[in-house]
mmCIF file of N, CA and C in Angstrom:
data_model
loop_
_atom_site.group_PDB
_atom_site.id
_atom_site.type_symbol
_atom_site.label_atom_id
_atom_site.label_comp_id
_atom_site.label_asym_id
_atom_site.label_seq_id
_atom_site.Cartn_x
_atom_site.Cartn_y
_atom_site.Cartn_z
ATOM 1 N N UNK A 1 112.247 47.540 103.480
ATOM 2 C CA UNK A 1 110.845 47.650 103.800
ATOM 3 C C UNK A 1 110.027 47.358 102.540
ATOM 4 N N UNK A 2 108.966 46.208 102.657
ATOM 5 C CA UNK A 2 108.240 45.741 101.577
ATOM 6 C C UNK A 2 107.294 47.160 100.979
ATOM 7 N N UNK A 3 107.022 47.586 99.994
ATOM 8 C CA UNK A 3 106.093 47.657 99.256
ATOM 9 C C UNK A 3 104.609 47.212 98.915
ATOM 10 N N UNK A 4 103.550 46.868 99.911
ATOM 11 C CA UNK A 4 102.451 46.523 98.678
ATOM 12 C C UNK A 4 101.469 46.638 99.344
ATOM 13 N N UNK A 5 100.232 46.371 98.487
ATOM 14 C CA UNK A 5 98.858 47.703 97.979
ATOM 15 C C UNK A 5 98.468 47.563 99.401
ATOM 16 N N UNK A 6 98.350 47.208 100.304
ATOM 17 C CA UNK A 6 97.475 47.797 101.701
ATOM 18 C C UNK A 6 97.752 49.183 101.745
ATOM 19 N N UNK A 7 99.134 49.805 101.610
ATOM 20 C CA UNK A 7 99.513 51.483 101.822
ATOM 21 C C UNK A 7 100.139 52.058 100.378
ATOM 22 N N UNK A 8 99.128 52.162 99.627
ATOM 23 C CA UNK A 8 100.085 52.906 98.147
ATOM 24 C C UNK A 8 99.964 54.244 98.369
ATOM 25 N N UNK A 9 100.852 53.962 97.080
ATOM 26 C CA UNK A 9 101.573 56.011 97.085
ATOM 27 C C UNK A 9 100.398 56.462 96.090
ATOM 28 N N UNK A 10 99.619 57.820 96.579
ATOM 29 C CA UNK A 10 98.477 58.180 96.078
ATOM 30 C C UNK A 10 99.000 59.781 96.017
ATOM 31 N N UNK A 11 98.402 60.650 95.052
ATOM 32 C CA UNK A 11 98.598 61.776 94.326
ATOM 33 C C UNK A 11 97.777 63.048 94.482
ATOM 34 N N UNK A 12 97.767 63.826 95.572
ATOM 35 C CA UNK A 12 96.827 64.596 96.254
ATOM 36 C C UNK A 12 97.083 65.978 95.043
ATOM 37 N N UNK A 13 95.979 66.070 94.636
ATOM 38 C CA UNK A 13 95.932 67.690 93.649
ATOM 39 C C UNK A 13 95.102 68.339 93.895
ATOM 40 N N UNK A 14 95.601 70.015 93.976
ATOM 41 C CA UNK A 14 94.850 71.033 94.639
ATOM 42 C C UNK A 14 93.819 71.037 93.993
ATOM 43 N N UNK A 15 92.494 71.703 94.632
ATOM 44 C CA UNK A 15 91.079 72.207 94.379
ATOM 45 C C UNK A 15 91.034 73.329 93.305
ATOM 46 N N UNK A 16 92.161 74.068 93.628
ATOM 47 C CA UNK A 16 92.383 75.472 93.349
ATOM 48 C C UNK A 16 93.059 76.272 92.246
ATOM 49 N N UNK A 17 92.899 74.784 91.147
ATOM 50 C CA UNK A 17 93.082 75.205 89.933
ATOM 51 C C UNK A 17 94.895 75.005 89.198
ATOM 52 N N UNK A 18 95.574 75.316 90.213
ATOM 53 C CA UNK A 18 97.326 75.470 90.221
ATOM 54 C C UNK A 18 97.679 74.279 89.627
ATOM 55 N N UNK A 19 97.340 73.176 89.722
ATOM 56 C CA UNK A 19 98.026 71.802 89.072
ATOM 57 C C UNK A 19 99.092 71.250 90.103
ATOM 58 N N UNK A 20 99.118 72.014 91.731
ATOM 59 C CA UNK A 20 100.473 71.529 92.458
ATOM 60 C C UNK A 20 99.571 70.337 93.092
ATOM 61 N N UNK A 21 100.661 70.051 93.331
ATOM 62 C CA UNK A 21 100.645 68.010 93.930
ATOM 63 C C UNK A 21 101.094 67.689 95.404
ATOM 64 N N UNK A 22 100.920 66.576 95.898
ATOM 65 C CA UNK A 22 101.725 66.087 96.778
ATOM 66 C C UNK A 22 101.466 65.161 96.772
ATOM 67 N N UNK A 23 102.979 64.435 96.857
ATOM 68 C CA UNK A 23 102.821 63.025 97.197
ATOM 69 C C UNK A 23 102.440 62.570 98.560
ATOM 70 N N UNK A 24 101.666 61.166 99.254
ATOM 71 C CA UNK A 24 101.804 60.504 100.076
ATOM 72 C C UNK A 24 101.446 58.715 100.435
ATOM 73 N N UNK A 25 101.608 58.499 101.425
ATOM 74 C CA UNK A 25 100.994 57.090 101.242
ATOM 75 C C UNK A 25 99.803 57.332 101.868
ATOM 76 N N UNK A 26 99.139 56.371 102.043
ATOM 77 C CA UNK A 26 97.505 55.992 102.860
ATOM 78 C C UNK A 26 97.525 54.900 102.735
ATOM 79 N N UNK A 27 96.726 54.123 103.935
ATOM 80 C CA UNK A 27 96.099 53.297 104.551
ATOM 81 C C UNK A 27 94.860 53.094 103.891
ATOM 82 N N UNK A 28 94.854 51.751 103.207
ATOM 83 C CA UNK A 28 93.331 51.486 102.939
ATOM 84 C C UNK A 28 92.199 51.313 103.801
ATOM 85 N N UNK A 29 92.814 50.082 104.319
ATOM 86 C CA UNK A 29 91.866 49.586 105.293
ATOM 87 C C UNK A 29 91.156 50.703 106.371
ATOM 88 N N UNK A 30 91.926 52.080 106.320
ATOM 89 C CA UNK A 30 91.272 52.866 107.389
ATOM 90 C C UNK A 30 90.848 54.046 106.398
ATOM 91 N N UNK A 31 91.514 54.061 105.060
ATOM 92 C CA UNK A 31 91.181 54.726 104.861
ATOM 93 C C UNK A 31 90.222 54.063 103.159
ATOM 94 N N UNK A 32 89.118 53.663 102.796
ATOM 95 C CA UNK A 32 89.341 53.088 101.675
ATOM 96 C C UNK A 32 88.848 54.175 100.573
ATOM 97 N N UNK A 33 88.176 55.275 100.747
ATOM 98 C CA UNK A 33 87.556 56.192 100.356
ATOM 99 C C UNK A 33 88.417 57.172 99.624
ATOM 100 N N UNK A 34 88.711 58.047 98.913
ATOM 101 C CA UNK A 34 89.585 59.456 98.045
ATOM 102 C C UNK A 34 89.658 60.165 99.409
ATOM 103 N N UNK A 35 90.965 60.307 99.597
ATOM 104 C CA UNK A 35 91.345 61.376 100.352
ATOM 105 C C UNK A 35 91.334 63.351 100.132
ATOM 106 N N UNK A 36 90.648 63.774 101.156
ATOM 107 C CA UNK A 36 90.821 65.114 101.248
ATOM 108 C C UNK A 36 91.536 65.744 102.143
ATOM 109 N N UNK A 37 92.588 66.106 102.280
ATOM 110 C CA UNK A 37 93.221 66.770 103.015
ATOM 111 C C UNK A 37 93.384 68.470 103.010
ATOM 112 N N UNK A 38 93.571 69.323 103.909
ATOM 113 C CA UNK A 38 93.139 70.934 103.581
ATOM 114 C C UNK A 38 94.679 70.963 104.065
ATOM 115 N N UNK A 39 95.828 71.032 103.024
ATOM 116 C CA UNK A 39 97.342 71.706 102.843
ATOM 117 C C UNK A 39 97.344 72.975 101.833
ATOM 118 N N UNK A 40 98.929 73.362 102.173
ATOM 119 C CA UNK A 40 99.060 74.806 101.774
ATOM 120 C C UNK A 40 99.307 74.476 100.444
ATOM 121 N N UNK A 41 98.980 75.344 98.895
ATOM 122 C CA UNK A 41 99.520 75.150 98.062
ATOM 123 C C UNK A 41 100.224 77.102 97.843
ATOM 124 N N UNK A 42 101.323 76.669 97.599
ATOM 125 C CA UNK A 42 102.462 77.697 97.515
ATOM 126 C C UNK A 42 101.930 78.449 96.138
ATOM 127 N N UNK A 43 101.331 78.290 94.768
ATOM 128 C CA UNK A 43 101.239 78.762 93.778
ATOM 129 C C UNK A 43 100.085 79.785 94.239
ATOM 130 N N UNK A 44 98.772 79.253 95.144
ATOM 131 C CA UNK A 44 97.974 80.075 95.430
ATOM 132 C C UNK A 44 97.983 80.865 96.826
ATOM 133 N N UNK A 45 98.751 80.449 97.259
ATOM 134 C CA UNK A 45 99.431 81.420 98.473
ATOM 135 C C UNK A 45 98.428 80.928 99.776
ATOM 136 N N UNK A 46 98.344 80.372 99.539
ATOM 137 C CA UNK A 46 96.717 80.033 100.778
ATOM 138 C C UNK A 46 96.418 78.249 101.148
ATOM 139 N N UNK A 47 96.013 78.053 102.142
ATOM 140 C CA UNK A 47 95.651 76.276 102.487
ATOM 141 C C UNK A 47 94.420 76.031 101.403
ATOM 142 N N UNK A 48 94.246 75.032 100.803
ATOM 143 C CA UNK A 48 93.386 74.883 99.809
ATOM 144 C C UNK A 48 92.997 73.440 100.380
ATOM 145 N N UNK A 49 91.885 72.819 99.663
ATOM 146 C CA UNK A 49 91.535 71.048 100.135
ATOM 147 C C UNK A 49 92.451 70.670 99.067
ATOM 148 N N UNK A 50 92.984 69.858 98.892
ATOM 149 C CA UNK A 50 93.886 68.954 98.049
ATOM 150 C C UNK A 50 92.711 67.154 98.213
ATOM 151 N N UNK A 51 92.644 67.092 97.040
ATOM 152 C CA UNK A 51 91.970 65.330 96.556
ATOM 153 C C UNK A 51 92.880 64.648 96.018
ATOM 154 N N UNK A 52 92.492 63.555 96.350
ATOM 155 C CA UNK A 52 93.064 62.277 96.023
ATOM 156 C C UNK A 52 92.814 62.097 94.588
ATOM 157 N N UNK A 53 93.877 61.761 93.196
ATOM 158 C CA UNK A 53 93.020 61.802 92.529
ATOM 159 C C UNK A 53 93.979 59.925 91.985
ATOM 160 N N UNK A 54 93.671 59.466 90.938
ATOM 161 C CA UNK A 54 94.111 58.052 90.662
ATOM 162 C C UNK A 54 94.847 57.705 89.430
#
């Protein structure tokens, strides 16, 4: 399976100070904007927004 930039691997880091991460891919074209997603981060025990950062 090819690799390239329409869906790169982008680096979601919590709001909430912890420094935890997650990896995923995204969609430009639908998505072209910094992603926010609201996942759990385990260090702060609670769902936090996680950003896209670059």
């Amino acid at each position: 399976m090819a690799r390239n930039a329409l869906r790169p691997v982008v680096k979601l880091r919590s709001t909430a100070g912890t420094g935890y991460t997650y990896v995923t891919r995204k969609n430009r074209r639908n998505d072209p904007d910094r992603l926010e997603l609201r996942k759990y981060d385990p260090v702060a025990g609670r769902h936090v927004a996680f950003r896209e950062e670059r």
